[in-house]
Amino acid sequence: MYFRSTRAKHVKVSASQAILQGLSEDGGLFVPEFIPSFTVGLNELKLMTYHQIAYEVMRLYFTDFSETELKDCINSAYDGKFDDEAIAPLKEVGGTYYLELFHGATIAFKDMALSILPHLMRVSAKKKNLKEEIVILTATSGDTGKAALAGFADVEGIKIIVFYPKDGVSLIQERQMVTQTGENTHVVAIHGNFDDAQTGVKNIFNDKEMQDKLKEKGYVFSSANSINIGRLFPQVVYYFYAYAQLLKAGKINEGEEINFAVPTGNFGNILAAYYAKNMGLPIAKLICASNENKVLYDFFGSGTYDKNRDFILTSSPSMDILISSNLERLIFHITGNDPDKCKELMESLGALGKYDISMAMKEKLNDFVGGFASEADTLSAIKRVYEESGYVLDPHTAVADFVYHKGFKDERKAVVVATASPYKFVRSVIMAIDESKAGIDEFDLIDELEEISKVAVPKAISDIRNADVLHNTVCTIAEMPQIVGGFLQK
Ligand SMILES: *Cc1c(COP(=O)(O)O)cnc(C)c1O
């Protein structure tokens, strides 16, 4: 399997090259030359573990990895860092299934991919005889930073530096980051907002002089953001696994189609479901759920993608996004894999903030349906599910739950993809259930949640309550290159 670019004709790279590079040089995203078929029969699938399915899915994409290399990556990623042996358990609640992707080190779905990406990178670097040490630079608005830190901590040959906005993340998110252990981890608060942090990181990536200097010292930069194929394809695995669990429990027959509802921001998670479907998994509808930043809902309705609108801060911050980067891959596929057309649309997005797709392209989007939840809808979903069953949703999952129940229930079984533990967004969750708790401190709300949800406080939360603060660097945007240089002295 080789990977091509969504924006240029003659690019052809191996998986390990694409993993190290992140983006194609022309600015396009790497896509597989064709979507491979999943060859394991459904009768076998239902007997397989998460690790076995992970191998059967990823070996179709990462073909330049040996069996031993890939299995080693999978075993190093999905181990005791997960607090549930099933890795991604499926819970049935009131006739709806919730695929819990929040049992990893940072209790959000980013762990599913960021647990394995560092290992894929480590092996890729060895394959490509990379002599330099890799330095991962990341700006975060909260979830990605901690998941990347946890994934890369103590991985040989890689350092990670995370920048976050000093006053732009929740108390729990900040505490999670500044208590991160691992010799190779660095966490820096910046004076500015998330966009400032992101711009600062981009400037460093574009600073050729700085890169040359660091190369002499034996370092190269790389990125862990969600457009890397080393994050995308590990996410295909759990769609197969969810289906396997339904089969095993006798809830569906072999070949029976099911629906998935996915809380969506950057379009990585639901794109993985699209690949799963095109590999042969019996999926009927891909329900794309947005919060009030409903660019995708409008796009699936009208065929126009338009980011020219106000950015709304919601209780599901990981979905507060106006440019869904991974959508570019879907656009490429629905042009019939035409990089010229895809490039034209992406350039229009860059210049005008919008583009329109043709009728022919729109017809190829039939697998997708879009919906959105307002803030009130989101909180009402948390309250409804809790009152009916005692199960507590986080606000991101609640967006998908609302969209599914409001508009897309049909005769098929449906899986709502649950992307974060309610403990991560404890304030919004408690407010949805019991407004009288408004005055209580965030760390005390954790105990409230344990009482009402009957789910023990996850280790990720109890660990940070008493952990030592290990990172206390604060800087301005202008100081970022200097800070990075300082960390990389040898
Ligand atoms: C990142 C994230 C999402 C959105 O996933 P995308 O792949 O960006 O669409 C949803 N929920 C949570 C909790 C997340 O962290």
Short mmCIF file of C-alpha atoms and ligand atoms in Angstrom, two decimals:
data_model
loop_
_atom_site.label_atom_id
_atom_site.label_comp_id
_atom_site.label_asym_id
_atom_site.label_seq_id
_atom_site.Cartn_x
_atom_site.Cartn_y
_atom_site.Cartn_z
CA MET A 1 0.00 0.00 0.00
CA TYR A 2 1.27 3.45 -0.91
CA PHE A 3 -0.09 6.83 0.03
CA ARG A 4 -0.78 9.71 -2.33
CA SER A 5 -1.59 13.36 -1.77
CA THR A 6 -5.08 14.90 -1.90
CA ARG A 7 -3.57 17.86 -3.78
CA ALA A 8 -0.94 16.59 -6.21
CA LYS A 9 -0.73 13.81 -8.80
CA HIS A 10 2.70 12.24 -8.53
CA VAL A 11 3.20 11.77 -4.82
CA LYS A 12 3.69 8.14 -3.74
CA VAL A 13 5.11 7.35 -0.30
CA SER A 14 5.20 4.38 2.06
CA ALA A 15 3.25 4.33 5.32
CA SER A 16 6.35 4.95 7.43
CA GLN A 17 7.30 7.95 5.28
CA ALA A 18 3.77 9.38 5.56
CA ILE A 19 3.77 8.86 9.34
CA LEU A 20 7.07 10.73 9.76
CA GLN A 21 6.11 13.50 7.38
CA GLY A 22 2.54 14.13 8.58
CA LEU A 23 1.54 16.32 5.63
CA SER A 24 2.48 16.01 1.97
CA GLU A 25 4.90 18.72 0.76
CA ASP A 26 2.21 20.23 -1.47
CA GLY A 27 0.07 20.87 1.61
CA GLY A 28 -2.27 17.96 0.85
CA LEU A 29 -3.13 15.09 3.18
CA PHE A 30 -1.94 11.54 2.62
CA VAL A 31 -4.63 9.11 1.45
CA PRO A 32 -4.33 5.40 0.62
CA GLU A 33 -4.13 4.65 -3.12
CA PHE A 34 -7.19 2.44 -2.72
CA ILE A 35 -9.38 1.37 0.18
CA PRO A 36 -8.48 -2.24 1.01
CA SER A 37 -11.10 -4.92 1.74
CA PHE A 38 -11.23 -6.45 5.19
CA THR A 39 -10.79 -10.13 4.55
CA VAL A 40 -11.53 -11.70 7.93
CA GLY A 41 -15.00 -13.27 7.95
CA LEU A 42 -17.60 -11.89 10.37
CA ASN A 43 -17.90 -15.29 12.04
CA GLU A 44 -14.20 -15.06 12.91
CA LEU A 45 -14.33 -11.36 13.75
CA LYS A 46 -16.68 -11.92 16.67
CA LEU A 47 -14.13 -14.14 18.40
CA MET A 48 -11.24 -11.69 18.10
CA THR A 49 -9.72 -9.42 20.76
CA TYR A 50 -9.13 -5.69 20.30
CA HIS A 51 -5.46 -6.40 19.62
CA GLN A 52 -6.20 -9.02 16.99
CA ILE A 53 -8.64 -6.79 15.14
CA ALA A 54 -6.18 -3.89 15.38
CA TYR A 55 -3.58 -6.02 13.65
CA GLU A 56 -5.96 -7.22 10.91
CA VAL A 57 -7.06 -3.65 10.13
CA MET A 58 -3.71 -1.86 10.36
CA ARG A 59 -1.72 -4.44 8.42
CA LEU A 60 -3.79 -3.50 5.35
CA TYR A 61 -2.55 0.11 5.54
CA PHE A 62 0.88 -0.05 7.19
CA THR A 63 2.24 -2.63 4.76
CA ASP A 64 5.90 -1.73 5.19
CA PHE A 65 5.73 -2.73 8.86
CA SER A 66 6.60 -6.36 9.58
CA GLU A 67 4.14 -8.48 11.54
CA THR A 68 6.40 -8.31 14.59
CA GLU A 69 6.82 -4.55 14.36
CA LEU A 70 3.12 -3.88 14.04
CA LYS A 71 2.12 -6.30 16.78
CA ASP A 72 4.75 -4.77 19.03
CA CYS A 73 3.29 -1.28 18.41
CA ILE A 74 -0.22 -2.55 19.15
CA ASN A 75 0.82 -4.33 22.35
CA SER A 76 2.79 -1.32 23.61
CA ALA A 77 -0.17 0.99 22.94
CA TYR A 78 -3.17 -0.94 24.24
CA ASP A 79 -1.93 -2.18 27.60
CA GLY A 80 -2.45 -1.38 31.29
CA LYS A 81 -2.77 2.33 30.45
CA PHE A 82 -6.37 1.40 29.65
CA ASP A 83 -8.55 0.85 32.70
CA ASP A 84 -10.83 -1.65 30.95
CA GLU A 85 -9.60 -4.92 29.51
CA ALA A 86 -11.96 -4.60 26.59
CA ILE A 87 -10.08 -1.35 25.61
CA ALA A 88 -13.25 0.02 23.98
CA PRO A 89 -16.25 -1.54 25.77
CA LEU A 90 -19.74 -1.33 24.32
CA LYS A 91 -22.50 -0.50 26.84
CA GLU A 92 -26.19 -1.04 26.21
CA VAL A 93 -28.32 1.64 27.84
CA GLY A 94 -32.05 1.80 27.18
CA GLY A 95 -31.80 0.11 23.78
CA THR A 96 -28.95 2.32 22.55
CA TYR A 97 -25.33 1.18 22.43
CA TYR A 98 -22.48 3.43 23.59
CA LEU A 99 -18.98 2.65 22.37
CA GLU A 100 -16.80 3.94 25.20
CA LEU A 101 -13.54 5.28 23.76
CA PHE A 102 -12.47 6.92 27.00
CA HIS A 103 -10.71 4.21 28.94
CA GLY A 104 -7.16 5.34 28.07
CA ALA A 105 -4.65 7.43 29.99
CA THR A 106 -6.40 10.78 29.54
CA ILE A 107 -10.03 9.57 29.47
CA ALA A 108 -10.85 10.97 26.02
CA PHE A 109 -10.98 9.29 22.62
CA LYS A 110 -7.72 10.93 21.49
CA ASP A 111 -5.99 8.18 23.49
CA MET A 112 -7.15 5.54 21.00
CA ALA A 113 -4.78 6.95 18.38
CA LEU A 114 -2.21 8.83 20.46
CA SER A 115 -1.35 5.67 22.40
CA ILE A 116 -0.05 4.04 19.24
CA LEU A 117 1.22 6.96 17.13
CA PRO A 118 4.48 7.33 19.12
CA HIS A 119 5.28 3.67 18.54
CA LEU A 120 4.44 3.87 14.84
CA MET A 121 6.76 6.88 14.66
CA ARG A 122 9.56 5.18 16.55
CA VAL A 123 9.45 2.20 14.18
CA SER A 124 9.13 4.45 11.10
CA ALA A 125 12.20 6.44 12.16
CA LYS A 126 14.19 3.24 12.47
CA LYS A 127 12.99 2.00 9.09
CA LYS A 128 13.96 5.23 7.39
CA ASN A 129 17.31 5.31 9.18
CA LEU A 130 16.49 8.67 10.67
CA LYS A 131 19.55 9.73 12.60
CA GLU A 132 18.04 12.71 14.34
CA GLU A 133 15.91 12.67 17.45
CA ILE A 134 12.28 13.59 16.70
CA VAL A 135 10.83 16.63 18.48
CA ILE A 136 7.04 16.76 18.56
CA LEU A 137 5.70 20.31 18.83
CA THR A 138 2.03 20.71 19.68
CA ALA A 139 -0.30 23.55 20.53
CA THR A 140 -3.37 22.39 22.42
CA SER A 141 -6.73 23.70 23.51
CA GLY A 142 -6.85 20.95 26.13
CA ASP A 143 -7.47 17.33 25.18
CA THR A 144 -4.84 16.68 22.51
CA GLY A 145 -1.94 18.03 24.57
CA LYS A 146 -2.38 15.68 27.46
CA ALA A 147 -3.13 12.67 25.25
CA ALA A 148 0.02 13.38 23.22
CA LEU A 149 2.12 13.84 26.38
CA ALA A 150 0.87 10.57 27.83
CA GLY A 151 1.49 8.77 24.54
CA PHE A 152 4.98 10.10 23.93
CA ALA A 153 6.27 10.09 27.53
CA ASP A 154 9.42 7.99 27.79
CA VAL A 155 9.30 6.84 24.15
CA GLU A 156 12.87 6.41 23.02
CA GLY A 157 14.25 8.82 20.41
CA ILE A 158 11.38 11.30 20.70
CA LYS A 159 10.88 14.49 22.71
CA ILE A 160 7.59 16.32 23.06
CA ILE A 161 6.91 20.00 23.76
CA VAL A 162 3.32 21.13 24.37
CA PHE A 163 2.14 24.75 24.44
CA TYR A 164 -1.22 25.66 25.96
CA PRO A 165 -2.98 29.00 26.58
CA LYS A 166 -2.46 29.93 30.24
CA ASP A 167 -6.06 31.00 30.80
CA GLY A 168 -7.67 28.98 28.03
CA VAL A 169 -7.96 25.47 29.44
CA SER A 170 -9.98 24.01 32.29
CA LEU A 171 -8.48 23.54 35.74
CA ILE A 172 -8.49 19.77 35.30
CA GLN A 173 -6.93 19.98 31.84
CA GLU A 174 -4.13 22.23 33.11
CA ARG A 175 -3.48 20.02 36.12
CA GLN A 176 -3.33 16.97 33.83
CA MET A 177 -0.62 18.58 31.73
CA VAL A 178 1.62 20.23 34.32
CA THR A 179 1.87 17.02 36.35
CA GLN A 180 3.07 14.99 33.35
CA THR A 181 6.05 12.77 34.14
CA GLY A 182 8.70 11.61 31.65
CA GLU A 183 12.21 12.99 31.04
CA ASN A 184 11.36 13.74 27.41
CA THR A 185 8.25 15.86 28.10
CA HIS A 186 7.99 19.64 28.27
CA VAL A 187 4.88 21.69 28.95
CA VAL A 188 4.73 25.46 28.50
CA ALA A 189 1.92 27.90 29.25
CA ILE A 190 1.77 30.90 26.94
CA HIS A 191 0.31 34.35 27.41
CA GLY A 192 -2.31 34.33 24.65
CA ASN A 193 -5.16 32.22 23.35
CA PHE A 194 -5.14 28.89 21.51
CA ASP A 195 -4.80 30.55 18.09
CA ASP A 196 -1.70 32.42 19.33
CA ALA A 197 -0.17 29.16 20.53
CA GLN A 198 -0.99 27.47 17.23
CA THR A 199 0.49 30.35 15.22
CA GLY A 200 3.63 30.27 17.37
CA VAL A 201 4.08 26.57 16.65
CA LYS A 202 3.46 27.06 12.91
CA ASN A 203 6.07 29.83 12.86
CA ILE A 204 8.63 27.48 14.37
CA PHE A 205 7.72 24.80 11.79
CA ASN A 206 8.29 27.38 9.03
CA ASP A 207 11.56 28.75 10.46
CA LYS A 208 14.08 27.14 8.11
CA GLU A 209 17.07 28.71 9.85
CA MET A 210 16.07 27.35 13.23
CA GLN A 211 15.47 23.91 11.76
CA ASP A 212 18.92 23.86 10.14
CA LYS A 213 20.52 24.80 13.42
CA LEU A 214 18.66 22.11 15.31
CA LYS A 215 19.44 19.54 12.64
CA GLU A 216 23.13 20.13 13.33
CA LYS A 217 22.42 19.33 16.96
CA GLY A 218 20.61 16.17 15.90
CA TYR A 219 16.92 17.11 16.03
CA VAL A 220 14.03 17.17 13.54
CA PHE A 221 10.54 18.48 14.17
CA SER A 222 7.37 16.49 13.64
CA SER A 223 3.74 16.87 14.56
CA ALA A 224 1.14 14.68 16.21
CA ASN A 225 -1.97 16.37 14.89
CA SER A 226 -5.03 14.54 13.71
CA ILE A 227 -4.25 14.58 10.00
CA ASN A 228 -1.40 12.05 10.45
CA ILE A 229 -2.30 8.64 8.96
CA GLY A 230 -0.78 7.18 12.14
CA ARG A 231 -3.78 8.63 13.96
CA LEU A 232 -6.46 7.99 11.35
CA PHE A 233 -6.16 4.26 10.70
CA PRO A 234 -5.89 3.11 14.33
CA GLN A 235 -9.35 4.70 14.66
CA VAL A 236 -10.83 2.35 12.05
CA VAL A 237 -10.24 -0.56 14.42
CA TYR A 238 -12.91 0.20 16.99
CA TYR A 239 -15.71 0.30 14.41
CA PHE A 240 -14.95 -3.33 13.56
CA TYR A 241 -14.60 -4.09 17.25
CA ALA A 242 -18.00 -2.56 18.07
CA TYR A 243 -19.59 -4.72 15.38
CA ALA A 244 -17.77 -7.78 16.74
CA GLN A 245 -19.12 -7.11 20.23
CA LEU A 246 -22.71 -6.83 18.94
CA LEU A 247 -22.29 -10.11 17.06
CA LYS A 248 -20.77 -11.85 20.02
CA ALA A 249 -23.58 -10.73 22.31
CA GLY A 250 -26.11 -12.04 19.80
CA LYS A 251 -27.61 -8.57 19.30
CA ILE A 252 -27.23 -8.66 15.52
CA ASN A 253 -26.91 -11.31 12.81
CA GLU A 254 -23.89 -11.60 10.55
CA GLY A 255 -24.11 -8.99 7.84
CA GLU A 256 -26.89 -6.99 9.52
CA GLU A 257 -26.39 -3.27 8.93
CA ILE A 258 -26.03 -0.90 11.86
CA ASN A 259 -25.76 2.91 12.23
CA PHE A 260 -23.09 4.93 13.98
CA ALA A 261 -23.61 8.40 15.49
CA VAL A 262 -20.33 10.27 15.93
CA PRO A 263 -19.74 13.57 17.79
CA THR A 264 -17.64 15.41 15.24
CA GLY A 265 -15.13 18.26 15.16
CA ASN A 266 -12.10 17.79 12.95
CA PHE A 267 -13.82 14.89 11.10
CA GLY A 268 -11.16 12.29 11.96
CA ASN A 269 -13.31 9.91 13.97
CA ILE A 270 -16.23 9.72 11.55
CA LEU A 271 -13.86 9.50 8.57
CA ALA A 272 -12.45 6.34 10.14
CA ALA A 273 -16.02 4.96 10.15
CA TYR A 274 -16.29 5.80 6.43
CA TYR A 275 -13.13 3.80 5.76
CA ALA A 276 -14.52 0.91 7.84
CA LYS A 277 -17.71 0.94 5.77
CA ASN A 278 -15.78 1.01 2.51
CA MET A 279 -13.59 -1.86 3.73
CA GLY A 280 -16.77 -3.92 3.97
CA LEU A 281 -18.17 -3.42 7.47
CA PRO A 282 -22.00 -3.49 7.29
CA ILE A 283 -22.76 0.12 8.21
CA ALA A 284 -25.88 1.86 6.91
CA LYS A 285 -25.77 5.46 8.10
CA LEU A 286 -22.91 7.59 9.36
CA ILE A 287 -24.59 10.17 11.55
CA CYS A 288 -22.38 13.25 11.80
CA ALA A 289 -23.28 15.19 14.95
CA SER A 290 -22.16 18.80 15.45
CA ASN A 291 -22.57 21.25 18.30
CA GLU A 292 -23.55 24.87 17.65
CA ASN A 293 -20.51 25.24 15.38
CA LYS A 294 -22.57 23.40 12.78
CA VAL A 295 -20.51 23.92 9.61
CA LEU A 296 -20.71 20.20 8.79
CA TYR A 297 -24.47 19.99 9.31
CA ASP A 298 -24.89 22.86 6.85
CA PHE A 299 -22.44 21.24 4.44
CA PHE A 300 -24.23 17.88 4.32
CA GLY A 301 -27.52 19.71 3.78
CA SER A 302 -26.51 22.21 1.14
CA GLY A 303 -23.23 21.07 -0.44
CA THR A 304 -21.64 24.38 0.59
CA TYR A 305 -18.84 24.42 3.16
CA ASP A 306 -18.70 27.89 4.69
CA LYS A 307 -16.58 28.74 7.72
CA ASN A 308 -17.49 32.43 7.60
CA ARG A 309 -19.45 32.62 10.83
CA ASP A 310 -18.95 33.32 14.52
CA PHE A 311 -16.93 30.82 16.52
CA ILE A 312 -19.11 29.66 19.41
CA LEU A 313 -17.69 28.43 22.72
CA THR A 314 -19.73 25.43 23.87
CA SER A 315 -19.71 22.81 26.61
CA SER A 316 -18.22 20.38 24.06
CA PRO A 317 -14.99 22.34 23.40
CA SER A 318 -13.22 19.56 21.49
CA MET A 319 -15.83 20.04 18.77
CA ASP A 320 -15.54 23.84 18.64
CA ILE A 321 -14.00 23.85 15.17
CA LEU A 322 -14.82 25.70 11.97
CA ILE A 323 -12.28 24.03 9.68
CA SER A 324 -12.61 20.26 9.83
CA SER A 325 -9.21 19.28 8.41
CA ASN A 326 -9.93 15.63 7.77
CA LEU A 327 -12.93 16.47 5.57
CA GLU A 328 -10.37 17.11 2.81
CA ARG A 329 -9.88 13.36 2.51
CA LEU A 330 -13.59 12.73 1.99
CA ILE A 331 -13.70 15.55 -0.56
CA PHE A 332 -10.82 13.90 -2.42
CA HIS A 333 -12.62 10.55 -2.51
CA ILE A 334 -15.93 12.02 -3.72
CA THR A 335 -14.17 13.84 -6.58
CA GLY A 336 -13.25 10.33 -7.76
CA ASN A 337 -9.71 10.80 -6.36
CA ASP A 338 -9.02 13.94 -8.41
CA PRO A 339 -6.24 15.98 -6.74
CA ASP A 340 -6.70 18.95 -9.09
CA LYS A 341 -10.35 19.36 -8.17
CA CYS A 342 -9.63 18.81 -4.48
CA LYS A 343 -6.84 21.39 -4.54
CA GLU A 344 -9.12 23.91 -6.21
CA LEU A 345 -11.75 23.51 -3.47
CA MET A 346 -9.17 23.71 -0.66
CA GLU A 347 -7.68 26.85 -2.20
CA SER A 348 -11.13 28.35 -2.26
CA LEU A 349 -11.47 27.47 1.42
CA GLY A 350 -8.15 29.20 2.11
CA ALA A 351 -8.95 32.33 0.11
CA LEU A 352 -12.71 32.77 0.63
CA GLY A 353 -13.42 30.55 3.61
CA LYS A 354 -15.88 28.51 1.55
CA TYR A 355 -16.46 26.18 -1.38
CA ASP A 356 -19.34 24.45 -3.17
CA ILE A 357 -19.30 20.84 -4.31
CA SER A 358 -20.99 19.60 -7.52
CA MET A 359 -24.25 17.62 -7.61
CA ALA A 360 -22.30 14.54 -8.66
CA MET A 361 -20.08 14.85 -5.60
CA LYS A 362 -23.04 15.48 -3.33
CA GLU A 363 -24.66 12.25 -4.50
CA LYS A 364 -21.66 10.34 -3.21
CA LEU A 365 -22.33 11.62 0.30
CA ASN A 366 -25.43 9.45 0.69
CA ASP A 367 -23.89 7.44 3.52
CA PHE A 368 -23.73 10.55 5.67
CA VAL A 369 -26.49 12.40 7.47
CA GLY A 370 -25.86 15.50 9.55
CA GLY A 371 -27.50 16.87 12.66
CA PHE A 372 -26.65 19.31 15.41
CA ALA A 373 -27.41 19.96 19.06
CA SER A 374 -27.73 23.37 20.70
CA GLU A 375 -26.31 23.93 24.17
CA ALA A 376 -29.76 23.38 25.69
CA ASP A 377 -30.23 20.20 23.62
CA THR A 378 -26.87 18.85 24.80
CA LEU A 379 -27.64 19.40 28.47
CA SER A 380 -31.15 17.98 28.03
CA ALA A 381 -29.65 14.77 26.59
CA ILE A 382 -27.38 14.35 29.62
CA LYS A 383 -30.35 14.84 31.93
CA ARG A 384 -32.69 12.55 29.98
CA VAL A 385 -30.28 9.63 29.81
CA TYR A 386 -29.33 10.02 33.45
CA GLU A 387 -32.94 10.15 34.63
CA GLU A 388 -33.95 7.17 32.51
CA SER A 389 -31.02 4.92 33.26
CA GLY A 390 -28.47 6.39 35.66
CA TYR A 391 -25.84 6.43 32.88
CA VAL A 392 -23.94 9.72 32.67
CA LEU A 393 -22.85 11.09 29.28
CA ASP A 394 -20.16 13.71 28.73
CA PRO A 395 -21.24 16.76 26.68
CA HIS A 396 -19.57 15.55 23.45
CA THR A 397 -21.29 12.18 23.59
CA ALA A 398 -24.51 13.97 24.53
CA VAL A 399 -24.38 15.94 21.26
CA ALA A 400 -24.37 12.68 19.28
CA ASP A 401 -26.98 11.11 21.52
CA PHE A 402 -29.32 14.05 21.03
CA VAL A 403 -28.86 14.10 17.26
CA TYR A 404 -29.49 10.36 17.03
CA HIS A 405 -32.61 10.31 19.19
CA LYS A 406 -34.10 13.45 17.68
CA GLY A 407 -33.74 12.61 14.03
CA PHE A 408 -32.20 9.33 13.06
CA LYS A 409 -33.71 6.45 15.01
CA ASP A 410 -34.76 3.70 12.62
CA GLU A 411 -35.24 -0.07 12.69
CA ARG A 412 -31.50 -0.69 12.78
CA LYS A 413 -29.31 -1.03 15.86
CA ALA A 414 -27.34 2.13 16.53
CA VAL A 415 -24.04 2.81 18.25
CA VAL A 416 -23.41 6.25 19.72
CA VAL A 417 -19.67 6.84 19.87
CA ALA A 418 -18.81 8.01 23.41
CA THR A 419 -15.70 10.19 23.17
CA ALA A 420 -14.99 11.40 26.69
CA SER A 421 -15.54 10.39 30.26
CA PRO A 422 -18.02 12.65 32.09
CA TYR A 423 -15.28 13.19 34.70
CA LYS A 424 -13.33 15.24 32.19
CA PHE A 425 -16.16 17.77 31.87
CA VAL A 426 -17.51 17.37 35.36
CA ARG A 427 -18.87 20.90 35.78
CA SER A 428 -21.06 20.90 32.67
CA VAL A 429 -22.27 17.40 33.43
CA ILE A 430 -23.28 18.14 37.01
CA MET A 431 -24.94 21.39 35.94
CA ALA A 432 -27.04 19.45 33.41
CA ILE A 433 -28.23 17.07 36.12
CA ASP A 434 -28.48 19.31 39.17
CA GLU A 435 -28.15 23.08 38.85
CA SER A 436 -28.10 23.61 42.61
CA LYS A 437 -24.45 22.48 42.64
CA ALA A 438 -23.30 25.59 40.73
CA GLY A 439 -21.16 27.02 43.54
CA ILE A 440 -19.07 23.91 44.22
CA ASP A 441 -15.34 23.71 43.41
CA GLU A 442 -14.42 21.59 40.37
CA PHE A 443 -12.40 19.04 42.33
CA ASP A 444 -15.26 18.57 44.83
CA LEU A 445 -17.67 18.02 41.97
CA ILE A 446 -15.67 14.91 41.15
CA ASP A 447 -16.94 13.29 44.34
CA GLU A 448 -20.49 14.39 43.53
CA LEU A 449 -20.21 12.70 40.14
CA GLU A 450 -18.91 9.49 41.68
CA GLU A 451 -21.95 9.40 43.93
CA ILE A 452 -24.54 9.99 41.26
CA SER A 453 -22.96 7.95 38.47
CA LYS A 454 -21.85 4.97 40.58
CA VAL A 455 -18.76 4.87 38.34
CA ALA A 456 -15.51 5.00 40.30
CA VAL A 457 -13.31 8.07 39.82
CA PRO A 458 -10.92 7.08 37.01
CA LYS A 459 -7.23 6.82 37.77
CA ALA A 460 -6.51 9.66 35.34
CA ILE A 461 -8.43 11.98 37.70
CA SER A 462 -7.41 10.59 41.10
CA ASP A 463 -3.75 10.66 40.03
CA ILE A 464 -3.72 14.37 39.34
CA ARG A 465 -5.42 15.41 42.55
CA ASN A 466 -2.26 14.98 44.59
CA ALA A 467 0.42 14.86 41.91
CA ASP A 468 3.38 17.24 41.96
CA VAL A 469 3.52 20.10 39.49
CA LEU A 470 6.54 19.34 37.31
CA HIS A 471 6.21 22.03 34.64
CA ASN A 472 5.98 25.73 35.35
CA THR A 473 7.41 27.55 32.34
CA VAL A 474 5.31 30.48 31.16
CA CYS A 475 6.27 32.59 28.14
CA THR A 476 5.07 35.05 25.52
CA ILE A 477 4.50 34.08 21.89
CA ALA A 478 7.70 35.86 20.87
CA GLU A 479 9.72 33.80 23.35
CA MET A 480 8.53 30.42 22.04
CA PRO A 481 11.51 29.70 19.68
CA GLN A 482 13.96 30.57 22.44
CA ILE A 483 12.18 28.28 24.90
CA VAL A 484 12.27 25.43 22.39
CA GLY A 485 15.97 26.07 21.75
CA GLY A 486 16.60 25.99 25.49
CA PHE A 487 14.97 22.56 25.88
CA LEU A 488 17.11 21.20 23.06
CA GLN A 489 20.56 22.09 24.36
CA LYS A 490 23.03 19.27 24.28
C1 LIG B 1 -11.43 15.42 19.42
C2 LIG B 1 -12.74 15.10 20.06
C3 LIG B 1 -13.93 14.99 19.29
C4 LIG B 1 -13.98 15.26 17.81
O1 LIG B 1 -13.35 14.27 17.04
P1 LIG B 1 -12.88 14.58 15.56
O2 LIG B 1 -12.13 13.39 15.14
O3 LIG B 1 -12.01 15.80 15.66
O4 LIG B 1 -14.11 14.82 14.75
C5 LIG B 1 -15.11 14.64 19.94
N1 LIG B 1 -15.13 14.44 21.28
C6 LIG B 1 -14.02 14.54 22.03
C7 LIG B 1 -14.14 14.34 23.51
C8 LIG B 1 -12.79 14.86 21.47
O5 LIG B 1 -11.70 14.97 22.25
#
